[in-house]
mmCIF file of C-alpha atoms and ligand atoms in Angstrom:
data_model
loop_
_atom_site.group_PDB
_atom_site.id
_atom_site.type_symbol
_atom_site.label_atom_id
_atom_site.label_comp_id
_atom_site.label_asym_id
_atom_site.label_seq_id
_atom_site.Cartn_x
_atom_site.Cartn_y
_atom_site.Cartn_z
ATOM 1 C CA MET A 1 -30.509 -9.362 8.334
ATOM 2 C CA LYS A 2 -28.827 -12.361 6.111
ATOM 3 C CA LYS A 3 -24.792 -12.043 6.053
ATOM 4 C CA ASN A 4 -21.470 -13.709 4.487
ATOM 5 C CA LEU A 5 -18.528 -14.216 6.314
ATOM 6 C CA TYR A 6 -15.466 -13.176 4.924
ATOM 7 C CA ILE A 7 -11.915 -15.118 6.942
ATOM 8 C CA VAL A 8 -9.396 -12.424 7.392
ATOM 9 C CA ARG A 9 -5.792 -13.800 7.753
ATOM 10 C CA CYS A 10 -2.641 -11.238 8.957
ATOM 11 C CA GLY A 11 0.515 -11.991 8.083
ATOM 12 C CA GLU A 12 3.390 -10.389 10.333
ATOM 13 C CA VAL A 13 0.828 -9.461 13.379
ATOM 14 C CA ALA A 14 0.520 -13.032 14.339
ATOM 15 C CA LEU A 15 4.223 -12.997 14.802
ATOM 16 C CA LYS A 16 4.168 -10.160 16.923
ATOM 17 C CA GLY A 17 4.886 -11.394 20.688
ATOM 18 C CA MET A 18 3.975 -9.291 23.397
ATOM 19 C CA ASN A 19 2.261 -6.288 21.518
ATOM 20 C CA LYS A 20 0.683 -8.852 19.480
ATOM 21 C CA PRO A 21 -2.764 -6.957 21.005
ATOM 22 C CA TYR A 22 -1.710 -3.884 20.360
ATOM 23 C CA PHE A 23 -1.406 -4.922 16.889
ATOM 24 C CA GLU A 24 -4.473 -6.522 16.437
ATOM 25 C CA ARG A 25 -6.938 -3.719 17.504
ATOM 26 C CA VAL A 26 -5.363 -1.751 15.223
ATOM 27 C CA LEU A 27 -5.281 -4.115 12.437
ATOM 28 C CA LEU A 28 -9.558 -4.702 13.230
ATOM 29 C CA GLU A 29 -9.839 -0.664 13.319
ATOM 30 C CA ARG A 30 -8.346 -0.449 9.795
ATOM 31 C CA VAL A 31 -10.669 -3.315 7.946
ATOM 32 C CA ARG A 32 -13.875 -1.860 9.950
ATOM 33 C CA LYS A 33 -12.739 1.399 8.855
ATOM 34 C CA SER A 34 -12.398 0.366 5.031
ATOM 35 C CA LEU A 35 -15.450 -1.179 5.422
ATOM 36 C CA GLU A 36 -17.569 1.490 6.892
ATOM 37 C CA VAL A 37 -19.386 2.549 3.619
ATOM 38 C CA TYR A 38 -21.803 -0.345 4.379
ATOM 39 C CA ASP A 39 -24.068 -0.527 7.362
ATOM 40 C CA GLU A 40 -23.733 -3.059 10.038
ATOM 41 C CA VAL A 41 -20.523 -5.180 9.486
ATOM 42 C CA GLU A 42 -19.274 -7.042 12.504
ATOM 43 C CA ALA A 43 -15.634 -7.831 12.604
ATOM 44 C CA ALA A 44 -14.215 -9.917 15.147
ATOM 45 C CA TRP A 45 -10.939 -11.718 15.645
ATOM 46 C CA ILE A 46 -11.702 -15.354 17.332
ATOM 47 C CA ASP A 47 -8.502 -17.524 17.984
ATOM 48 C CA GLY A 48 -6.482 -15.487 15.396
ATOM 49 C CA LEU A 49 -8.348 -15.133 12.806
ATOM 50 C CA MET A 50 -10.432 -12.173 11.885
ATOM 51 C CA PHE A 51 -14.453 -13.002 11.497
ATOM 52 C CA VAL A 52 -16.444 -9.983 9.385
ATOM 53 C CA ARG A 53 -19.752 -9.995 8.468
ATOM 54 C CA VAL A 54 -21.240 -7.995 5.934
ATOM 55 C CA PRO A 55 -24.660 -7.930 4.608
ATOM 56 C CA ALA A 56 -25.387 -10.674 2.089
ATOM 57 C CA ASP A 57 -26.564 -7.346 -0.691
ATOM 58 C CA ILE A 58 -23.002 -6.010 -0.926
ATOM 59 C CA ASP A 59 -20.564 -7.634 -3.406
ATOM 60 C CA GLU A 60 -18.026 -9.653 -2.906
ATOM 61 C CA ASP A 61 -15.241 -8.371 -5.247
ATOM 62 C CA GLU A 62 -15.790 -5.666 -3.230
ATOM 63 C CA VAL A 63 -15.371 -6.107 0.011
ATOM 64 C CA ILE A 64 -12.393 -8.013 -0.894
ATOM 65 C CA SER A 65 -10.520 -5.435 -2.687
ATOM 66 C CA ARG A 66 -11.397 -2.986 0.159
ATOM 67 C CA CYS A 67 -9.986 -6.043 3.068
ATOM 68 C CA VAL A 68 -6.991 -6.796 0.840
ATOM 69 C CA ARG A 69 -6.024 -3.207 0.487
ATOM 70 C CA VAL A 70 -5.806 -3.080 4.637
ATOM 71 C CA PHE A 71 -1.592 -3.543 5.541
ATOM 72 C CA GLY A 72 -1.127 -6.231 7.771
ATOM 73 C CA VAL A 73 -3.798 -8.464 6.205
ATOM 74 C CA ALA A 74 -2.045 -11.686 4.793
ATOM 75 C CA SER A 75 -5.027 -13.207 2.770
ATOM 76 C CA VAL A 76 -8.973 -13.159 2.532
ATOM 77 C CA SER A 77 -11.498 -15.990 1.898
ATOM 78 C CA PRO A 78 -15.661 -15.810 1.645
ATOM 79 C CA ALA A 79 -16.668 -17.935 3.435
ATOM 80 C CA VAL A 80 -19.686 -19.715 5.273
ATOM 81 C CA GLU A 81 -20.208 -21.132 8.785
ATOM 82 C CA VAL A 82 -21.584 -24.939 9.113
ATOM 83 C CA PRO A 83 -22.379 -26.013 12.561
ATOM 84 C CA LYS A 84 -20.186 -29.154 14.066
ATOM 85 C CA ASP A 85 -21.517 -31.734 12.592
ATOM 86 C CA ILE A 86 -19.904 -33.942 9.710
ATOM 87 C CA ASN A 87 -23.289 -34.680 8.158
ATOM 88 C CA GLU A 88 -24.241 -31.009 7.489
ATOM 89 C CA ILE A 89 -20.602 -30.013 7.301
ATOM 90 C CA GLY A 90 -20.895 -32.531 4.067
ATOM 91 C CA ARG A 91 -24.548 -31.198 3.027
ATOM 92 C CA LYS A 92 -22.971 -27.385 2.973
ATOM 93 C CA ALA A 93 -20.036 -28.245 0.659
ATOM 94 C CA GLY A 94 -22.483 -29.956 -1.511
ATOM 95 C CA GLU A 95 -24.416 -27.042 -1.670
ATOM 96 C CA PHE A 96 -20.876 -24.721 -1.706
ATOM 97 C CA MET A 97 -19.554 -26.841 -4.763
ATOM 98 C CA ASN A 98 -22.784 -26.801 -6.261
ATOM 99 C CA ALA A 99 -22.760 -22.991 -5.983
ATOM 100 C CA ILE A 100 -19.498 -22.734 -8.234
ATOM 101 C CA LEU A 101 -20.260 -24.887 -11.102
ATOM 102 C CA LYS A 102 -22.578 -22.606 -11.686
ATOM 103 C CA ALA A 103 -20.510 -20.289 -12.633
ATOM 104 C CA GLU A 104 -17.022 -22.544 -13.418
ATOM 105 C CA ASP A 105 -15.949 -25.253 -15.443
ATOM 106 C CA ILE A 106 -14.934 -27.329 -13.290
ATOM 107 C CA LYS A 107 -14.169 -30.967 -13.268
ATOM 108 C CA THR A 108 -11.822 -31.941 -10.699
ATOM 109 C CA PHE A 109 -11.736 -31.398 -6.846
ATOM 110 C CA LYS A 110 -10.519 -32.503 -3.457
ATOM 111 C CA VAL A 111 -10.696 -31.664 0.033
ATOM 112 C CA ARG A 112 -8.708 -30.169 2.455
ATOM 113 C CA ALA A 113 -9.487 -30.190 6.378
ATOM 114 C CA LYS A 114 -8.206 -28.932 9.159
ATOM 115 C CA ARG A 115 -8.981 -29.809 12.695
ATOM 116 C CA ALA A 116 -8.353 -26.472 15.221
ATOM 117 C CA ASP A 117 -10.667 -28.365 17.680
ATOM 118 C CA LYS A 118 -9.096 -31.282 18.777
ATOM 119 C CA ASN A 119 -12.115 -32.380 20.135
ATOM 120 C CA PHE A 120 -13.875 -32.840 17.478
ATOM 121 C CA PRO A 121 -14.098 -36.640 17.281
ATOM 122 C CA ILE A 122 -13.320 -37.366 13.558
ATOM 123 C CA GLU A 123 -9.698 -36.682 12.656
ATOM 124 C CA SER A 124 -8.678 -34.372 9.401
ATOM 125 C CA PRO A 125 -7.765 -36.739 6.697
ATOM 126 C CA GLU A 126 -11.530 -38.357 7.722
ATOM 127 C CA ILE A 127 -13.330 -35.598 7.505
ATOM 128 C CA ALA A 128 -11.448 -34.642 3.924
ATOM 129 C CA ARG A 129 -12.740 -38.202 3.066
ATOM 130 C CA GLN A 130 -16.190 -38.232 4.403
ATOM 131 C CA VAL A 131 -17.019 -34.627 2.984
ATOM 132 C CA GLY A 132 -15.404 -35.442 -0.166
ATOM 133 C CA GLY A 133 -17.676 -38.503 -0.723
ATOM 134 C CA MET A 134 -20.982 -36.113 0.166
ATOM 135 C CA VAL A 135 -19.601 -33.682 -2.401
ATOM 136 C CA LEU A 136 -19.184 -36.055 -5.156
ATOM 137 C CA LYS A 137 -22.941 -37.240 -4.691
ATOM 138 C CA ALA A 138 -24.470 -33.780 -4.304
ATOM 139 C CA SER A 139 -22.777 -32.831 -7.748
ATOM 140 C CA LYS A 140 -22.646 -35.797 -9.763
ATOM 141 C CA VAL A 141 -19.998 -34.288 -12.503
ATOM 142 C CA LEU A 142 -17.343 -34.236 -10.268
ATOM 143 C CA GLY A 143 -14.317 -36.439 -9.913
ATOM 144 C CA VAL A 144 -11.917 -36.362 -7.384
ATOM 145 C CA ASP A 145 -7.700 -35.609 -7.840
ATOM 146 C CA VAL A 146 -6.250 -35.374 -4.580
ATOM 147 C CA HIS A 147 -2.640 -33.523 -6.766
ATOM 148 C CA ARG A 148 -3.590 -31.587 -9.433
ATOM 149 C CA PRO A 149 -7.737 -30.855 -8.648
ATOM 150 C CA ASP A 150 -9.688 -27.620 -10.828
ATOM 151 C CA CYS A 151 -10.763 -26.557 -7.194
ATOM 152 C CA THR A 152 -9.872 -27.323 -3.366
ATOM 153 C CA LEU A 153 -12.132 -26.798 -0.280
ATOM 154 C CA ASN A 154 -11.219 -26.026 2.260
ATOM 155 C CA VAL A 155 -13.320 -26.890 5.721
ATOM 156 C CA ASP A 156 -11.924 -26.328 9.205
ATOM 157 C CA VAL A 157 -12.998 -27.758 12.518
ATOM 158 C CA ARG A 158 -12.700 -24.751 14.835
ATOM 159 C CA LYS A 159 -13.940 -24.155 18.600
ATOM 160 C CA GLU A 160 -17.156 -22.258 17.661
ATOM 161 C CA ALA A 161 -18.053 -24.040 14.250
ATOM 162 C CA ALA A 162 -16.908 -25.408 10.753
ATOM 163 C CA TYR A 163 -16.269 -23.218 7.991
ATOM 164 C CA ILE A 164 -15.904 -23.783 4.068
ATOM 165 C CA TYR A 165 -14.160 -21.933 1.935
ATOM 166 C CA ARG A 166 -12.257 -22.057 -1.459
ATOM 167 C CA ASP A 167 -10.152 -19.236 -2.218
ATOM 168 C CA LYS A 168 -7.025 -16.999 -0.247
ATOM 169 C CA VAL A 169 -7.262 -14.145 -1.563
ATOM 170 C CA LYS A 170 -4.040 -12.134 -1.313
ATOM 171 C CA GLY A 171 -3.532 -8.790 0.452
ATOM 172 C CA PHE A 172 -0.083 -7.044 0.586
ATOM 173 C CA GLY A 173 1.153 -8.248 4.120
ATOM 174 C CA GLY A 174 3.224 -5.444 5.828
ATOM 175 C CA LEU A 175 1.896 -3.885 9.299
ATOM 176 C CA PRO A 176 -1.979 -2.213 9.936
ATOM 177 C CA LEU A 177 -1.247 1.439 9.145
ATOM 178 C CA GLY A 178 -0.262 4.198 12.116
ATOM 179 C CA THR A 179 1.643 1.407 14.197
ATOM 180 C CA ASN A 180 5.137 3.148 12.942
ATOM 181 C CA GLY A 181 4.787 6.770 13.322
ATOM 182 C CA LYS A 182 4.478 9.104 10.697
ATOM 183 C CA GLY A 183 6.270 10.149 7.498
ATOM 184 C CA MET A 184 6.602 13.005 4.887
ATOM 185 C CA ILE A 185 7.100 11.574 1.255
ATOM 186 C CA LEU A 186 8.698 14.117 -1.299
ATOM 187 C CA MET A 187 5.804 13.548 -4.118
ATOM 188 C CA SER A 188 6.431 13.975 -7.688
ATOM 189 C CA GLY A 189 3.580 12.812 -10.856
ATOM 190 C CA GLY A 190 6.907 9.577 -11.734
ATOM 191 C CA ILE A 191 6.542 6.587 -11.463
ATOM 192 C CA ASP A 192 8.701 6.310 -8.373
ATOM 193 C CA SER A 193 7.835 8.596 -5.357
ATOM 194 C CA PRO A 194 4.233 6.652 -5.130
ATOM 195 C CA VAL A 195 5.978 3.357 -5.051
ATOM 196 C CA ALA A 196 8.281 4.641 -1.773
ATOM 197 C CA ALA A 197 4.986 6.152 -0.245
ATOM 198 C CA PHE A 198 3.399 2.478 -0.666
ATOM 199 C CA MET A 199 6.480 0.902 0.979
ATOM 200 C CA MET A 200 6.831 3.085 3.902
ATOM 201 C CA ALA A 201 2.725 3.149 4.624
ATOM 202 C CA LYS A 202 3.221 -1.178 3.989
ATOM 203 C CA ARG A 203 5.204 -1.055 7.396
ATOM 204 C CA GLY A 204 2.482 0.584 9.441
ATOM 205 C CA MET A 205 4.113 4.139 8.689
ATOM 206 C CA SER A 206 0.994 6.856 8.431
ATOM 207 C CA ILE A 207 1.971 9.623 5.587
ATOM 208 C CA GLU A 208 1.699 13.024 4.865
ATOM 209 C CA ALA A 209 2.899 14.773 1.151
ATOM 210 C CA VAL A 210 5.071 17.582 -0.208
ATOM 211 C CA HIS A 211 4.998 18.525 -3.721
ATOM 212 C CA PHE A 212 6.948 21.065 -5.438
ATOM 213 C CA HIS A 213 5.465 22.988 -8.847
ATOM 214 C CA SER A 214 6.703 25.785 -10.528
ATOM 215 C CA TYR A 215 3.525 27.125 -11.967
ATOM 216 C CA PRO A 216 3.640 28.420 -14.462
ATOM 217 C CA TYR A 217 5.899 26.678 -16.163
ATOM 218 C CA THR A 218 4.170 23.421 -14.722
ATOM 219 C CA SER A 219 0.582 23.352 -15.357
ATOM 220 C CA GLN A 220 -2.590 22.412 -13.748
ATOM 221 C CA ARG A 221 -2.493 19.850 -14.850
ATOM 222 C CA ALA A 222 0.599 18.325 -13.717
ATOM 223 C CA GLN A 223 -0.298 19.073 -10.316
ATOM 224 C CA GLU A 224 -3.928 17.354 -10.930
ATOM 225 C CA LYS A 225 -2.018 14.253 -12.233
ATOM 226 C CA VAL A 226 -0.068 14.635 -8.676
ATOM 227 C CA GLU A 227 -3.410 14.472 -6.844
ATOM 228 C CA ASP A 228 -4.727 11.656 -8.726
ATOM 229 C CA LEU A 229 -1.720 9.521 -8.126
ATOM 230 C CA VAL A 230 -2.093 10.226 -4.322
ATOM 231 C CA LYS A 231 -5.980 9.407 -4.569
ATOM 232 C CA VAL A 232 -4.861 5.818 -6.031
ATOM 233 C CA LEU A 233 -2.810 5.837 -2.463
ATOM 234 C CA ALA A 234 -5.724 6.966 -0.506
ATOM 235 C CA GLY A 235 -7.362 4.418 -1.391
ATOM 236 C CA TYR A 236 -4.607 2.352 0.987
ATOM 237 C CA MET A 237 -4.012 4.834 3.470
ATOM 238 C CA GLY A 238 -7.221 6.701 4.133
ATOM 239 C CA THR A 239 -7.525 10.307 3.526
ATOM 240 C CA VAL A 240 -3.553 11.871 2.751
ATOM 241 C CA ARG A 241 -2.584 15.408 3.488
ATOM 242 C CA MET A 242 -0.398 17.487 0.625
ATOM 243 C CA HIS A 243 1.012 20.183 0.814
ATOM 244 C CA VAL A 244 1.632 22.184 -2.398
ATOM 245 C CA ILE A 245 4.536 24.818 -2.509
ATOM 246 C CA ASN A 246 5.714 26.771 -5.424
ATOM 247 C CA LEU A 247 9.379 26.283 -5.904
ATOM 248 C CA LEU A 248 9.675 28.453 -8.928
ATOM 249 C CA PRO A 249 11.101 31.924 -6.576
ATOM 250 C CA ILE A 250 14.227 29.527 -5.712
ATOM 251 C CA GLN A 251 14.524 27.617 -8.819
ATOM 252 C CA GLU A 252 14.757 31.613 -10.528
ATOM 253 C CA GLU A 253 17.740 32.447 -7.925
ATOM 254 C CA ILE A 254 19.418 29.654 -8.226
ATOM 255 C CA VAL A 255 19.663 30.189 -12.230
ATOM 256 C CA LYS A 256 20.082 33.413 -12.203
ATOM 257 C CA ASN A 257 22.858 33.004 -9.421
ATOM 258 C CA CYS A 258 24.689 29.357 -9.376
ATOM 259 C CA PRO A 259 26.679 27.141 -12.064
ATOM 260 C CA GLU A 260 24.004 26.011 -14.583
ATOM 261 C CA ASP A 261 25.436 22.239 -14.049
ATOM 262 C CA GLU A 262 24.366 21.811 -10.605
ATOM 263 C CA THR A 263 21.199 23.128 -10.490
ATOM 264 C CA THR A 264 19.233 20.267 -9.940
ATOM 265 C CA LEU A 265 21.487 19.028 -7.228
ATOM 266 C CA LEU A 266 21.042 22.554 -5.791
ATOM 267 C CA VAL A 267 16.805 22.148 -6.115
ATOM 268 C CA ARG A 268 17.108 19.240 -4.914
ATOM 269 C CA ARG A 269 18.643 20.400 -1.395
ATOM 270 C CA PHE A 270 15.958 23.426 -1.268
ATOM 271 C CA MET A 271 13.468 20.532 -1.848
ATOM 272 C CA MET A 272 15.054 18.538 1.118
ATOM 273 C CA ARG A 273 14.913 21.250 3.457
ATOM 274 C CA ILE A 274 11.785 22.946 3.085
ATOM 275 C CA ALA A 275 10.165 19.345 3.416
ATOM 276 C CA GLU A 276 12.106 18.471 6.718
ATOM 277 C CA LYS A 277 10.893 21.704 8.070
ATOM 278 C CA VAL A 278 7.171 21.038 6.427
ATOM 279 C CA ALA A 279 7.607 17.687 8.419
ATOM 280 C CA GLU A 280 8.428 19.170 11.855
ATOM 281 C CA LYS A 281 5.522 21.029 11.688
ATOM 282 C CA ASN A 282 3.250 18.242 10.760
ATOM 283 C CA LYS A 283 4.937 15.789 13.451
ATOM 284 C CA CYS A 284 6.707 13.752 11.013
ATOM 285 C CA MET A 285 9.891 11.788 11.880
ATOM 286 C CA MET A 286 11.317 11.126 8.132
ATOM 287 C CA LEU A 287 11.509 12.265 4.943
ATOM 288 C CA ILE A 288 10.640 9.903 1.871
ATOM 289 C CA THR A 289 11.776 9.595 -1.448
ATOM 290 C CA GLY A 290 11.595 7.766 -4.625
ATOM 291 C CA GLU A 291 15.287 7.934 -5.088
ATOM 292 C CA ASP A 292 16.839 4.849 -6.888
ATOM 293 C CA LEU A 293 20.846 4.298 -6.772
ATOM 294 C CA GLY A 294 22.106 5.787 -10.078
ATOM 295 C CA GLN A 295 18.829 6.513 -12.181
ATOM 296 C CA VAL A 296 19.844 9.689 -12.875
ATOM 297 C CA ALA A 297 22.168 12.740 -12.130
ATOM 298 C CA SER A 298 21.169 13.799 -8.934
ATOM 299 C CA GLN A 299 20.659 10.043 -7.741
ATOM 300 C CA THR A 300 24.175 8.919 -7.471
ATOM 301 C CA ALA A 301 26.034 8.194 -4.177
ATOM 302 C CA GLU A 302 27.781 11.500 -4.099
ATOM 303 C CA ALA A 303 24.983 13.131 -5.341
ATOM 304 C CA LEU A 304 22.597 11.698 -2.737
ATOM 305 C CA VAL A 305 25.139 12.206 0.411
ATOM 306 C CA VAL A 306 25.284 15.865 -1.323
ATOM 307 C CA THR A 307 21.402 16.096 -0.944
ATOM 308 C CA ASP A 308 21.504 14.417 2.890
ATOM 309 C CA ASN A 309 23.662 16.315 3.389
ATOM 310 C CA VAL A 310 21.650 19.699 4.349
ATOM 311 C CA VAL A 311 19.044 17.584 6.477
ATOM 312 C CA SER A 312 18.772 16.211 9.903
ATOM 313 C CA MET A 313 16.044 14.143 9.914
ATOM 314 C CA PRO A 314 16.307 10.561 8.726
ATOM 315 C CA VAL A 315 15.467 10.089 4.702
ATOM 316 C CA MET A 316 14.137 6.638 3.622
ATOM 317 C CA ARG A 317 15.191 5.308 0.603
ATOM 318 C CA PRO A 318 12.892 2.313 0.392
ATOM 319 C CA LEU A 319 13.421 2.015 -3.077
ATOM 320 C CA ILE A 320 17.198 2.661 -3.245
ATOM 321 C CA ALA A 321 18.297 -0.770 -4.281
ATOM 322 C CA MET A 322 15.624 -1.991 -6.465
ATOM 323 C CA ASP A 323 16.068 -1.696 -10.269
ATOM 324 C CA LYS A 324 13.450 0.875 -12.568
ATOM 325 C CA VAL A 325 12.019 -2.572 -14.502
ATOM 326 C CA ASP A 326 11.161 -3.897 -10.911
ATOM 327 C CA ILE A 327 9.310 -0.501 -9.545
ATOM 328 C CA MET A 328 7.478 -0.240 -12.387
ATOM 329 C CA GLU A 329 6.223 -3.701 -12.349
ATOM 330 C CA LYS A 330 5.125 -2.288 -8.621
ATOM 331 C CA ALA A 331 3.745 0.629 -9.437
ATOM 332 C CA ARG A 332 1.177 -1.144 -11.965
ATOM 333 C CA GLU A 333 0.255 -3.618 -9.078
ATOM 334 C CA ILE A 334 -0.975 -0.955 -6.630
ATOM 335 C CA GLY A 335 -2.431 0.756 -9.716
ATOM 336 C CA THR A 336 -0.060 4.293 -10.349
ATOM 337 C CA TYR A 337 1.724 3.354 -13.227
ATOM 338 C CA GLU A 338 -1.050 4.555 -15.836
ATOM 339 C CA ILE A 339 -1.156 7.733 -14.060
ATOM 340 C CA SER A 340 2.201 8.124 -13.790
ATOM 341 C CA ILE A 341 3.312 7.810 -17.073
ATOM 342 C CA GLN A 342 0.917 10.641 -18.642
ATOM 343 C CA PRO A 343 3.300 13.126 -19.707
ATOM 344 C CA TYR A 344 2.914 16.274 -17.883
ATOM 345 C CA GLU A 345 6.320 18.197 -16.954
ATOM 346 C CA ASP A 346 7.728 17.900 -13.539
ATOM 347 C CA CYS A 347 9.518 21.012 -11.779
ATOM 348 C CA CYS A 348 12.754 18.882 -11.615
ATOM 349 C CA THR A 349 12.485 19.549 -15.649
ATOM 350 C CA VAL A 350 12.051 23.335 -15.826
ATOM 351 C CA PHE A 351 15.477 24.388 -15.634
ATOM 352 C CA LEU A 352 17.303 20.865 -16.346
ATOM 353 C CA PRO A 353 20.830 21.398 -17.073
ATOM 354 C CA LYS A 354 22.742 20.074 -20.021
ATOM 355 C CA HIS A 355 25.320 18.116 -18.084
ATOM 356 C CA PRO A 356 24.177 18.138 -14.690
ATOM 357 C CA VAL A 357 27.115 17.051 -12.485
ATOM 358 C CA THR A 358 26.970 13.419 -11.379
ATOM 359 C CA LYS A 359 30.036 13.461 -8.484
ATOM 360 C CA PRO A 360 29.549 16.958 -6.878
ATOM 361 C CA LYS A 361 31.604 17.917 -4.082
ATOM 362 C CA LEU A 362 30.114 19.183 -1.073
ATOM 363 C CA PRO A 363 32.220 22.263 -0.230
ATOM 364 C CA ARG A 364 32.207 23.639 -4.606
ATOM 365 C CA ILE A 365 27.826 22.876 -4.458
ATOM 366 C CA GLU A 366 28.163 25.237 -0.737
ATOM 367 C CA LYS A 367 30.001 27.536 -2.338
ATOM 368 C CA SER A 368 27.655 28.197 -4.970
ATOM 369 C CA GLU A 369 25.397 28.212 -2.567
ATOM 370 C CA SER A 370 26.293 30.694 -0.404
ATOM 371 C CA ALA A 371 25.628 32.923 -3.580
ATOM 372 C CA LEU A 372 22.002 32.754 -1.851
ATOM 373 C CA ASP A 373 19.801 33.310 1.424
ATOM 374 C CA VAL A 374 19.263 30.257 1.604
ATOM 375 C CA ASP A 375 17.431 30.583 5.565
ATOM 376 C CA ALA A 376 14.790 33.185 4.155
ATOM 377 C CA LEU A 377 14.190 31.320 0.591
ATOM 378 C CA VAL A 378 13.168 28.361 2.284
ATOM 379 C CA LYS A 379 11.019 30.460 4.768
ATOM 380 C CA ALA A 380 9.256 32.175 2.554
ATOM 381 C CA ALA A 381 8.719 28.373 0.339
ATOM 382 C CA VAL A 382 7.183 26.958 3.786
ATOM 383 C CA GLU A 383 5.084 30.089 4.522
ATOM 384 C CA SER A 384 3.725 29.933 0.985
ATOM 385 C CA GLU A 385 2.105 26.469 1.251
ATOM 386 C CA GLU A 386 -1.482 25.134 0.291
ATOM 387 C CA ILE A 387 -2.513 21.986 1.687
ATOM 388 C CA VAL A 388 -4.719 19.841 -0.406
ATOM 389 C CA VAL A 389 -6.917 16.809 1.014
ATOM 390 C CA ILE A 390 -7.472 14.195 -1.055
ATOM 391 C CA ALA A 391 -9.683 11.215 -0.245
ATOM 392 C CA PRO A 392 -9.626 8.078 -1.652
HETATM 393 P P1 LIG B 1 9.832 10.020 -9.388
HETATM 394 O O1 LIG B 1 9.839 9.416 -10.635
HETATM 395 O O2 LIG B 1 9.281 9.482 -8.095
HETATM 396 O O3 LIG B 1 8.953 11.160 -9.663
HETATM 397 P P2 LIG B 1 12.527 10.573 -10.624
HETATM 398 O O4 LIG B 1 12.882 9.233 -11.125
HETATM 399 O O5 LIG B 1 11.742 11.129 -11.485
HETATM 400 O O6 LIG B 1 11.686 10.063 -9.425
HETATM 401 P P3 LIG B 1 13.809 13.069 -9.430
HETATM 402 O O7 LIG B 1 13.020 13.781 -10.534
HETATM 403 O O8 LIG B 1 15.255 13.142 -9.446
HETATM 404 O O9 LIG B 1 13.752 11.235 -9.495
HETATM 405 O O10 LIG B 1 13.033 12.692 -8.235
HETATM 406 C C1 LIG B 1 13.568 12.115 -7.125
HETATM 407 C C2 LIG B 1 12.466 12.010 -6.149
HETATM 408 O O11 LIG B 1 12.636 13.413 -5.485
HETATM 409 C C3 LIG B 1 11.143 11.553 -6.427
HETATM 410 O O12 LIG B 1 11.205 10.146 -6.241
HETATM 411 C C4 LIG B 1 10.609 12.649 -5.219
HETATM 412 O O13 LIG B 1 10.875 12.019 -4.155
HETATM 413 C C5 LIG B 1 11.536 13.751 -5.292
HETATM 414 N N1 LIG B 1 10.538 14.637 -6.163
HETATM 415 C C6 LIG B 1 10.832 15.094 -7.396
HETATM 416 N N2 LIG B 1 10.622 15.961 -8.182
HETATM 417 C C7 LIG B 1 9.383 15.938 -7.121
HETATM 418 C C8 LIG B 1 8.162 17.401 -6.719
HETATM 419 N N3 LIG B 1 8.157 18.140 -8.325
HETATM 420 N N4 LIG B 1 7.566 17.423 -5.502
HETATM 421 C C9 LIG B 1 7.939 16.689 -4.247
HETATM 422 N N5 LIG B 1 8.926 15.524 -4.585
HETATM 423 C C10 LIG B 1 9.544 15.968 -5.713
HETATM 424 MG MG1 LIG B 2 10.170 13.045 -10.942
#
C-alpha cells in the first residue's frame, strides 16, 4: 500500500534527560492514538524524529490537524523519502517542486540542506547548490532567491535516507498527555475555564471535569453548551468524563440563610468543597479553575484566599496573571471561543447579588456559613452527581 510520510518533531520532550525514553514512548502512543481512525498507520522514532506513515489516500490536512493537536508535538511536515544519492535527491526535489507549482504561484525558491549523516560525501552548502540547480532545470519558471524566497525546500540527509519537505506546521508544544497526573477542572460555559483546562493538559495533565448547574433556573441547553465545549477539548485530550451536579439546593439554602452580598462567594466555597470531594474519589491530585486575578468580584486577591481556604488540595489557576484579551485570543486559537460566547445562563449568575463583596474577611464568611449544615449539603450534592462521558 502506498503511504505518505510525515515527520513529527517534539519540543520539550527532546530536552528531557534520563526520562526521555519514557516521554518519547508516551508521545508515540499519543500520536498513534490520534491517528487510530485510519488503518495501517506506522509510527516510529528514528534518531530524535518521529516518522509517521499514513495511507496515501488520506487527506493531508486532516492528518496534520490530528498530529498538531497532540501535546508534545512541536511541528509536523509532510515529507518524501529518497535514497541517499544526490541525483535521486535532485530529481525528487524537482518533482516535489512541480507539484507545489501546480497549486501555487511561486516565482522564487531556495534549498536549505542539512547533513545529519556526516558520512555522506557532499557537504550541506554543496548539496543545496546541486539540488537547487536540478530543481531549476526541472521547473523552468523558477528563480533562486536565497534571501526572501517564496518557497524553501528542505533537504535532510540522514543515516537511513534523505528527506525532502517544505512546511513545518506548528503544534502546541507542551508535554504528552498523561505524563503529569490528573486534575479536576471546574468547568463553566464561559471563556476562561476551557482555556485553563487546555493549558494544564498541554503540560501533560489528564483532565476530568465537574460542572455545576441550577436546573431549572439554568436550562438544558446551557448544559449542552458546556458539553460542546468539552467536546472541543476532547479533540486534544481524548474522551473526558464530566461530573454534573445540581447546585440549586445549596444556592437556595444560602439565599435563605446568608447575607445577600456574600452569595457568590459562599456558592464558590461550596463549589470548591464539592469539586475536591469528586476529585478525591476520581484520583485527581489538583483542582483547576479559570480564575483570573481581579477579573470579577469573586476573583480579587481577598476573595481567592477565602475561596481557597475550604480545600486542602492544590488549586491550579493557569490564567491567574493573564489579561482577558489574551485569554480570548487563546480561546479562539483552540476553538472554544465561539461556543463560549453563546448566551446561556450559568449557575453563578442565577442568584447574583447587586453589590457582591470584593474584600471578604474569612471570619465573617465563616460566621455566615455557620447557619448552614455544610457537610450534609456537600455530601448530598456529591451523591447526586451524574456522569457524562464526552468523546472527541
Ligand atoms: P469562565 O469564563 O470560566 O466561566 P468567569 O470569568 O465567568 O469564568 P466565574 O464565573 O467567577 O468567572 O468563575 C470562575 C471559575 O469558577 C471558572 O473559571 C470555573 O473554573 C469555575 N466555575 C464557574 N462556574 C462554574 C460552573 N457552573 N461549574 C463549574 N465550575 C464553574
Ligand atoms: Mg463563568
